[in-house]
XYZ file of C-alpha atoms in Angstrom:
244
model
C 0.000 0.000 0.000
C 1.472 3.301 -1.102
C 1.366 6.162 1.417
C 2.388 9.743 0.652
C 3.331 12.155 3.460
C 3.666 15.851 2.659
C 4.620 18.468 5.251
C 6.998 21.410 4.817
C 8.181 21.156 8.436
C 10.832 18.444 8.651
C 10.170 17.770 12.354
C 6.470 17.180 11.705
C 7.278 15.040 8.669
C 9.550 12.856 10.777
C 6.907 12.666 13.534
C 4.281 11.391 11.074
C 6.734 8.898 9.597
C 7.529 7.574 13.090
C 3.828 7.142 13.875
C 3.318 5.334 10.581
C 6.221 2.985 11.346
C 4.731 2.207 14.778
C 1.370 1.510 13.165
C 2.971 -0.798 10.591
C 4.700 -2.805 13.321
C 1.414 -3.204 15.215
C -0.497 -4.381 12.113
C 1.163 -7.545 10.850
C -1.022 -7.766 7.732
C 0.129 -4.517 6.153
C 3.203 -3.167 4.404
C 3.610 0.479 3.472
C 5.607 1.948 0.611
C 6.163 5.487 1.902
C 6.995 8.591 -0.120
C 7.865 11.815 1.766
C 7.692 15.363 0.468
C 8.907 18.571 2.093
C 8.073 20.477 -1.088
C 4.356 20.340 -1.907
C 5.009 21.612 -5.433
C 6.981 18.471 -6.296
C 4.102 16.277 -5.102
C 1.624 18.443 -7.004
C 3.605 18.016 -10.238
C 3.858 14.248 -9.774
C 0.095 13.949 -9.313
C -0.314 16.030 -12.477
C 1.947 13.504 -14.220
C -0.420 10.687 -13.225
C 1.194 9.280 -10.088
C -1.259 8.118 -7.425
C -1.194 6.685 -3.913
C -3.593 4.770 -1.691
C -3.318 7.157 1.274
C -2.259 10.811 1.411
C -1.253 12.363 4.754
C -1.065 16.096 4.125
C -0.326 19.254 6.049
C -2.898 21.910 5.231
C -0.811 25.086 5.512
C 2.286 24.970 3.308
C 4.098 27.474 1.123
C 3.436 27.544 -2.640
C 0.876 24.707 -2.607
C -1.566 24.120 0.243
C -2.908 20.781 1.343
C -6.242 21.822 -0.115
C -4.595 22.473 -3.511
C -3.200 18.966 -3.484
C -6.453 17.404 -2.265
C -8.409 19.130 -5.028
C -5.940 17.904 -7.641
C -6.154 14.338 -6.317
C -9.919 14.381 -6.803
C -9.736 16.065 -10.218
C -7.361 13.291 -11.290
C -10.110 10.793 -10.496
C -8.187 9.185 -7.657
C -9.930 7.330 -4.828
C -6.870 7.840 -2.625
C -7.787 8.465 1.001
C -6.837 11.921 2.288
C -5.908 12.631 5.921
C -5.083 16.195 6.939
C -2.796 16.830 9.890
C -2.484 20.558 10.582
C -1.990 23.238 13.218
C -5.230 25.092 12.446
C -8.885 24.100 12.364
C -9.744 26.986 10.006
C -9.908 24.752 6.932
C -11.918 21.823 8.278
C -14.961 22.607 6.142
C -12.868 22.888 2.969
C -11.202 19.570 3.825
C -14.497 17.750 3.707
C -15.113 19.353 0.318
C -12.419 17.018 -1.077
C -13.833 14.105 0.973
C -10.990 13.974 3.477
C -11.344 10.997 5.813
C -9.908 12.787 8.850
C -8.800 16.293 9.886
C -6.379 16.005 12.794
C -4.816 18.849 14.760
C -1.148 18.919 15.724
C 0.265 17.587 17.913
C -1.621 14.441 16.881
C -1.941 11.626 19.371
C -0.948 8.079 18.527
C -4.512 6.918 19.239
C -6.096 9.400 16.832
C -3.473 8.725 14.170
C -3.936 4.955 14.365
C -7.722 5.353 14.148
C -7.320 7.532 11.053
C -5.086 4.957 9.348
C -7.513 2.156 10.260
C -10.277 4.150 8.588
C -8.125 4.945 5.546
C -7.290 1.267 5.070
C -10.951 0.273 5.257
C -11.864 2.945 2.688
C -9.008 1.849 0.442
C -10.179 -1.774 0.471
C -13.693 -0.696 -0.493
C -12.422 1.449 -3.349
C -10.052 -1.188 -4.649
C -12.388 -4.161 -4.609
C -14.586 -3.132 -7.493
C -16.850 -5.961 -8.596
C -17.775 -7.097 -12.096
C -21.272 -8.575 -12.310
C -21.852 -11.508 -14.655
C -25.365 -12.721 -15.446
C -25.229 -16.499 -15.864
C -27.787 -19.294 -16.191
C -27.304 -19.969 -12.471
C -27.781 -16.336 -11.452
C -25.628 -13.227 -11.137
C -22.018 -13.822 -10.083
C -19.807 -11.000 -8.768
C -16.051 -11.133 -9.287
C -13.467 -8.626 -8.067
C -11.606 -6.847 -10.837
C -8.261 -8.096 -9.539
C -9.229 -11.743 -10.205
C -10.086 -11.178 -13.864
C -7.362 -12.094 -16.366
C -9.365 -11.188 -19.458
C -12.904 -10.902 -20.813
C -13.801 -12.260 -24.233
C -16.809 -11.592 -26.413
C -17.678 -15.168 -27.414
C -20.719 -15.702 -29.656
C -22.598 -12.814 -27.991
C -21.748 -14.011 -24.480
C -19.056 -12.831 -22.061
C -16.358 -15.368 -21.329
C -14.742 -14.103 -18.115
C -11.430 -15.849 -17.419
C -10.076 -15.655 -13.875
C -6.538 -15.815 -12.501
C -7.091 -19.298 -11.047
C -8.100 -20.791 -14.403
C -11.856 -20.658 -13.831
C -14.037 -19.504 -16.739
C -17.438 -17.923 -16.183
C -19.798 -17.727 -19.160
C -22.588 -15.187 -19.191
C -25.993 -15.548 -20.759
C -26.627 -13.983 -24.175
C -25.771 -10.274 -24.088
C -28.191 -7.821 -25.711
C -25.841 -4.834 -25.514
C -22.661 -4.501 -27.529
C -19.396 -5.796 -26.034
C -18.143 -2.209 -25.690
C -21.221 -1.306 -23.631
C -20.909 -4.401 -21.429
C -17.293 -3.603 -20.503
C -17.598 0.196 -20.420
C -17.310 0.535 -16.625
C -14.509 -1.959 -16.027
C -12.582 -0.562 -19.015
C -12.250 2.710 -17.066
C -10.008 0.917 -14.564
C -6.357 1.765 -15.251
C -5.355 -1.928 -15.125
C -7.613 -2.913 -18.013
C -7.023 -2.423 -21.718
C -9.110 -3.349 -24.742
C -6.666 -4.834 -27.239
C -9.198 -6.163 -29.749
C -12.874 -5.638 -30.509
C -13.550 -8.910 -28.664
C -10.975 -8.841 -25.849
C -10.410 -6.786 -22.703
C -7.312 -7.738 -20.709
C -6.069 -7.083 -17.190
C -2.515 -5.807 -17.667
C -1.556 -7.116 -14.225
C -1.922 -10.647 -15.629
C 0.092 -10.142 -18.818
C 3.147 -12.378 -19.188
C 4.594 -10.636 -22.223
C 3.781 -8.505 -25.225
C 4.607 -10.020 -28.616
C 4.180 -8.917 -32.208
C 0.455 -8.910 -32.867
C -0.589 -10.596 -29.627
C -0.533 -10.553 -25.836
C 0.485 -13.638 -23.848
C -1.343 -13.895 -20.534
C -0.072 -15.606 -17.374
C -2.371 -18.553 -18.131
C -0.644 -19.006 -21.488
C -3.633 -17.744 -23.447
C -2.604 -15.817 -26.570
C -4.852 -12.853 -27.242
C -4.765 -11.074 -30.620
C -4.114 -7.353 -30.879
C -6.073 -5.488 -33.527
C -3.841 -3.834 -36.130
C -5.695 -0.565 -35.576
C -4.984 -0.728 -31.826
C -1.399 -2.035 -31.968
C 0.393 1.289 -31.454
C -1.878 2.404 -28.599
C -1.699 -1.018 -26.940
C 2.100 -1.037 -26.961
C 2.347 2.521 -25.643
C -0.269 1.981 -22.914
C 1.245 -1.312 -21.755
C 4.795 0.067 -21.603
C 3.542 3.058 -19.643
C 1.744 0.690 -17.281
C 4.964 -1.246 -16.718
C 6.973 1.912 -16.072
C 4.474 3.017 -13.412
C 4.537 -0.403 -11.741
C 8.319 -0.610 -11.465
C 9.453 2.988 -10.996
């Protein structure tokens, strides 16, 4: 789980980092990848460039860019990242809730209040991340989390949903077009339509080859000639963001 801390006071930044380390040691089921920023402008520019985090812990009053500036940008970027403000003034509490901040804590923050805020942020993050794809089958509607889906195929006017454990779920006859059926899940940054009949989860790609994608299951999925350039660019960008 990626956590960003931004505070232009180095002592406060170190205090928040220490609290986060104590929380991580007390919660054995979690690991944090922490990024720290003394300069809010650098963080602002990185969000503009498309970088996102699961949790943002922000000071409200900073030079150049305020915590509210950053919070507004996070929401404009379409991020579901959880925002926690830790600040020395309660003057901006109302504005904080305008960007759906989970908590607004006053300095000096207590360990108890900080831990409660992180507990809440983690619960919100799980809700946001576990989007579900609904599949209407002959046995009823089945819900599958996005993360489990390797790819979705348009197969004779049905959806063939292939999961990461090898299971295939076949829908009933679809009345809408394939593009309409996958419209919502295709908005997820991990998914990419590589062919008029295939939507893939880039997290389950083994390799990109000339004219096709090889999935972790070994399935070879064709890439439309008209999409080839965009597919290559999008996938390479996805990889660079995963491993930077």
